[in-house]
Amino acid sequence: MKSIFDNNLEYLMAEQTNNMSEQNDDINTQCASEDNLADTNEQESTGKTALEATIKQQEQRISDLEKELQIAKKNESEAMIRARAEIDNVRKRVEQDVEKAHKFALEKFSNELLPVIDNLERALEAIDKDNLEYKAMVEGLELTLKSFLDTVKKFGIEVVATEGGQLNPEVHQAITMIESPEHTAGQIVNTIQKGYTLNGRLMRPAMVIVAK
């Protein structure tokens, strides 16, 4: 039969065992809670990192799209500028072609008139102007020639200047060169055939004699 001491000892040991069991349970519960909290924190950290990466990718994509948009706008602007410049160039070329067509439409006809002018001048040179019998004829030819020259001048035909001037290869054609004390070297001495221009463009060079 157990004594009271033995019973008290057993009771104390049982209490101690229960307390240790409860402490172990509390420790296990705390460890589990800490593990769950660590897992939760890790998941939150991972999710946050993934979200930040996604946001960064989207921001980079937006930046790339904005750059592409700026390049597209620039290219479009440059294309429009080139198109306008090309249109202006075409318009100018058309206007120049029309202007040239207006200016030089009479060129072929004008070339046909030059021999007529030459013949009137030769006729005047051939007539004896000192002979009174030819006075009326001379005056008539001079008026006809003057009227003819005034008429063609209205359409842009002008005589190339020669007398007393220097030789200009662009509008003069030297037939020969002679010694002439009265003229300097390269100066035009005489005109064999007059030259003409149409609206500033040479139709026929003047044939001249030039001093050496």
Short mmCIF file of C-alpha atoms in Angstrom, two decimals:
data_model
loop_
_atom_site.label_atom_id
_atom_site.label_comp_id
_atom_site.label_asym_id
_atom_site.label_seq_id
_atom_site.Cartn_x
_atom_site.Cartn_y
_atom_site.Cartn_z
CA MET A 1 0.00 0.00 0.00
CA LYS A 2 1.38 3.36 -1.24
CA SER A 3 2.16 6.02 1.25
CA ILE A 4 1.05 9.61 1.03
CA PHE A 5 4.62 10.55 0.02
CA ASP A 6 4.51 8.17 -2.89
CA ASN A 7 1.20 9.54 -4.01
CA ASN A 8 2.45 13.14 -3.84
CA LEU A 9 5.56 12.21 -5.79
CA GLU A 10 3.54 10.58 -8.53
CA TYR A 11 1.27 13.63 -8.68
CA LEU A 12 4.19 16.04 -8.99
CA MET A 13 5.80 13.92 -11.69
CA ALA A 14 2.51 13.80 -13.62
CA GLU A 15 2.15 17.58 -13.36
CA GLN A 16 5.68 18.09 -14.53
CA THR A 17 5.08 15.79 -17.46
CA ASN A 18 1.91 17.66 -18.43
CA ASN A 19 3.70 21.00 -18.17
CA MET A 20 6.56 19.79 -20.34
CA SER A 21 4.05 18.44 -22.88
CA GLU A 22 2.24 21.78 -22.95
CA GLN A 23 5.52 23.63 -23.34
CA ASN A 24 6.51 21.34 -26.22
CA ASP A 25 3.12 21.96 -27.84
CA ASP A 26 3.56 25.72 -27.43
CA ILE A 27 7.05 25.53 -28.89
CA ASN A 28 5.83 23.42 -31.83
CA THR A 29 2.92 25.82 -32.37
CA GLN A 30 5.26 28.82 -32.27
CA CYS A 31 7.68 27.16 -34.69
CA ALA A 32 4.83 26.32 -37.03
CA SER A 33 3.58 29.89 -36.84
CA GLU A 34 7.05 31.23 -37.51
CA ASP A 35 7.44 28.85 -40.46
CA ASN A 36 4.06 29.91 -41.84
CA LEU A 37 4.98 33.57 -41.36
CA ALA A 38 8.33 33.02 -43.10
CA ASP A 39 6.56 31.27 -45.98
CA THR A 40 4.05 34.10 -46.19
CA ASN A 41 6.79 36.72 -46.17
CA GLU A 42 8.72 34.82 -48.79
CA GLN A 43 5.63 34.52 -50.99
CA GLU A 44 4.88 38.20 -50.54
CA SER A 45 8.50 39.09 -51.39
CA THR A 46 8.44 36.83 -54.47
CA GLY A 47 5.11 38.28 -55.60
CA LYS A 48 6.38 41.81 -55.06
CA THR A 49 9.52 41.10 -57.07
CA ALA A 50 7.49 39.59 -59.91
CA LEU A 51 5.11 42.58 -59.88
CA GLU A 52 8.01 45.03 -59.95
CA ALA A 53 9.56 43.11 -62.86
CA THR A 54 6.25 43.18 -64.74
CA ILE A 55 5.84 46.91 -64.15
CA LYS A 56 9.41 47.53 -65.28
CA GLN A 57 8.84 45.52 -68.46
CA GLN A 58 5.66 47.48 -69.16
CA GLU A 59 7.43 50.79 -68.57
CA GLN A 60 10.25 49.72 -70.91
CA ARG A 61 7.68 48.69 -73.54
CA ILE A 62 5.91 52.04 -73.20
CA SER A 63 9.27 53.83 -73.58
CA ASP A 64 10.11 51.78 -76.68
CA LEU A 65 6.70 52.51 -78.21
CA GLU A 66 7.09 56.23 -77.52
CA LYS A 67 10.50 56.22 -79.24
CA GLU A 68 9.03 54.35 -82.22
CA LEU A 69 6.19 56.88 -82.36
CA GLN A 70 8.64 59.79 -82.36
CA ILE A 71 10.69 58.17 -85.14
CA ALA A 72 7.52 57.51 -87.14
CA LYS A 73 6.42 61.13 -86.72
CA LYS A 74 9.86 62.37 -87.75
CA ASN A 75 9.92 60.12 -90.82
CA GLU A 76 6.41 61.20 -91.74
CA SER A 77 7.36 64.85 -91.36
CA GLU A 78 10.49 64.42 -93.48
CA ALA A 79 8.49 62.52 -96.12
CA MET A 80 5.94 65.33 -96.27
CA ILE A 81 8.71 67.93 -96.58
CA ARG A 82 10.33 65.96 -99.41
CA ALA A 83 6.96 65.52 -101.12
CA ARG A 84 6.23 69.26 -100.90
CA ALA A 85 9.72 70.08 -102.21
CA GLU A 86 9.25 67.66 -105.12
CA ILE A 87 5.85 69.16 -105.92
CA ASP A 88 7.37 72.66 -105.87
CA ASN A 89 10.22 71.52 -108.14
CA VAL A 90 7.79 69.93 -110.60
CA ARG A 91 5.63 73.07 -110.58
CA LYS A 92 8.69 75.27 -111.20
CA ARG A 93 9.87 73.02 -114.04
CA VAL A 94 6.42 73.12 -115.64
CA GLU A 95 6.28 76.90 -115.29
CA GLN A 96 9.77 77.21 -116.80
CA ASP A 97 8.82 74.90 -119.68
CA VAL A 98 5.68 76.93 -120.34
CA GLU A 99 7.67 80.16 -120.16
CA LYS A 100 10.28 78.81 -122.57
CA ALA A 101 7.55 77.59 -124.89
CA HIS A 102 6.05 81.08 -124.92
CA LYS A 103 9.42 82.75 -125.39
CA PHE A 104 10.76 80.52 -128.12
CA ALA A 105 7.58 79.44 -129.90
CA LEU A 106 8.44 81.95 -132.68
CA GLU A 107 12.07 80.84 -132.97
CA LYS A 108 11.61 78.84 -136.18
CA PHE A 109 9.47 81.56 -137.72
CA SER A 110 11.95 84.22 -136.60
CA ASN A 111 14.85 82.37 -138.23
CA GLU A 112 12.92 82.46 -141.48
CA LEU A 113 12.60 86.24 -141.18
CA LEU A 114 16.34 86.89 -140.83
CA PRO A 115 17.13 86.39 -144.54
CA VAL A 116 14.40 88.91 -145.38
CA ILE A 117 16.04 91.47 -143.11
CA ASP A 118 19.45 90.64 -144.66
CA ASN A 119 18.06 91.20 -148.18
CA LEU A 120 16.58 94.59 -147.25
CA GLU A 121 19.94 95.68 -145.82
CA ARG A 122 21.81 94.45 -148.91
CA ALA A 123 19.40 96.33 -151.14
CA LEU A 124 20.06 99.53 -149.22
CA GLU A 125 23.82 98.99 -149.44
CA ALA A 126 23.62 98.33 -153.17
CA ILE A 127 21.67 101.49 -154.05
CA ASP A 128 23.53 104.66 -154.89
CA LYS A 129 22.18 106.90 -152.16
CA ASP A 130 23.74 109.99 -153.74
CA ASN A 131 21.62 109.55 -156.85
CA LEU A 132 18.51 111.66 -156.42
CA GLU A 133 16.56 109.33 -158.69
CA TYR A 134 16.76 106.64 -156.02
CA LYS A 135 16.01 108.93 -153.10
CA ALA A 136 12.36 107.87 -152.78
CA MET A 137 13.36 104.20 -153.09
CA VAL A 138 16.04 104.56 -150.43
CA GLU A 139 13.63 106.25 -148.03
CA GLY A 140 11.03 103.56 -148.68
CA LEU A 141 13.52 100.74 -148.03
CA GLU A 142 14.83 102.44 -144.87
CA LEU A 143 11.30 102.88 -143.49
CA THR A 144 10.43 99.28 -144.37
CA LEU A 145 13.57 97.96 -142.67
CA LYS A 146 13.03 100.14 -139.58
CA SER A 147 9.39 99.09 -139.32
CA PHE A 148 10.40 95.44 -139.77
CA LEU A 149 13.04 95.64 -137.02
CA ASP A 150 10.68 97.48 -134.66
CA THR A 151 8.04 94.80 -135.20
CA VAL A 152 10.29 91.80 -134.56
CA LYS A 153 11.77 93.59 -131.53
CA LYS A 154 8.32 93.54 -129.92
CA PHE A 155 8.55 89.75 -130.02
CA GLY A 156 12.01 89.62 -128.43
CA ILE A 157 14.24 89.67 -131.54
CA GLU A 158 17.16 92.10 -131.18
CA VAL A 159 20.34 92.84 -133.14
CA VAL A 160 23.66 91.78 -131.59
CA ALA A 161 25.80 94.85 -130.90
CA THR A 162 29.07 94.87 -132.86
CA GLU A 163 30.38 98.25 -134.00
CA GLY A 164 33.24 99.51 -131.84
CA GLY A 165 32.90 96.68 -129.37
CA GLN A 166 35.28 93.93 -128.34
CA LEU A 167 35.00 90.43 -129.73
CA ASN A 168 32.66 88.28 -127.64
CA PRO A 169 32.89 84.61 -128.67
CA GLU A 170 29.45 83.99 -127.19
CA VAL A 171 27.69 86.23 -129.73
CA HIS A 172 30.36 87.05 -132.33
CA GLN A 173 32.06 84.92 -134.97
CA ALA A 174 35.39 86.30 -136.23
CA ILE A 175 35.77 85.75 -139.97
CA THR A 176 39.21 87.23 -140.22
CA MET A 177 41.75 89.44 -138.40
CA ILE A 178 43.42 92.49 -139.91
CA GLU A 179 45.93 95.17 -138.94
CA SER A 180 44.12 98.36 -137.96
CA PRO A 181 45.94 101.27 -136.31
CA GLU A 182 42.57 102.81 -135.38
CA HIS A 183 41.49 99.78 -133.34
CA THR A 184 42.90 97.89 -130.39
CA ALA A 185 43.59 94.16 -130.50
CA GLY A 186 40.35 92.18 -130.40
CA GLN A 187 38.20 95.16 -131.32
CA ILE A 188 35.58 94.70 -134.03
CA VAL A 189 36.53 96.54 -137.21
CA ASN A 190 33.60 95.69 -139.46
CA THR A 191 30.41 93.60 -139.48
CA ILE A 192 29.93 91.21 -142.39
CA GLN A 193 26.54 89.86 -141.25
CA LYS A 194 24.42 90.98 -138.31
CA GLY A 195 23.62 88.60 -135.50
CA TYR A 196 20.33 88.29 -133.65
CA THR A 197 19.02 87.07 -130.31
CA LEU A 198 15.52 85.91 -129.33
CA ASN A 199 14.62 86.79 -125.74
CA GLY A 200 18.28 86.78 -124.84
CA ARG A 201 19.08 83.49 -126.56
CA LEU A 202 21.41 83.59 -129.54
CA MET A 203 19.71 82.86 -132.85
CA ARG A 204 22.64 83.67 -135.10
CA PRO A 205 26.12 85.01 -134.24
CA ALA A 206 27.32 88.21 -135.82
CA MET A 207 30.07 87.62 -138.43
CA VAL A 208 32.78 90.23 -137.91
CA ILE A 209 36.28 91.32 -138.84
CA VAL A 210 38.55 91.82 -135.83
CA ALA A 211 41.71 93.88 -135.35
CA LYS A 212 44.94 92.07 -134.52
#
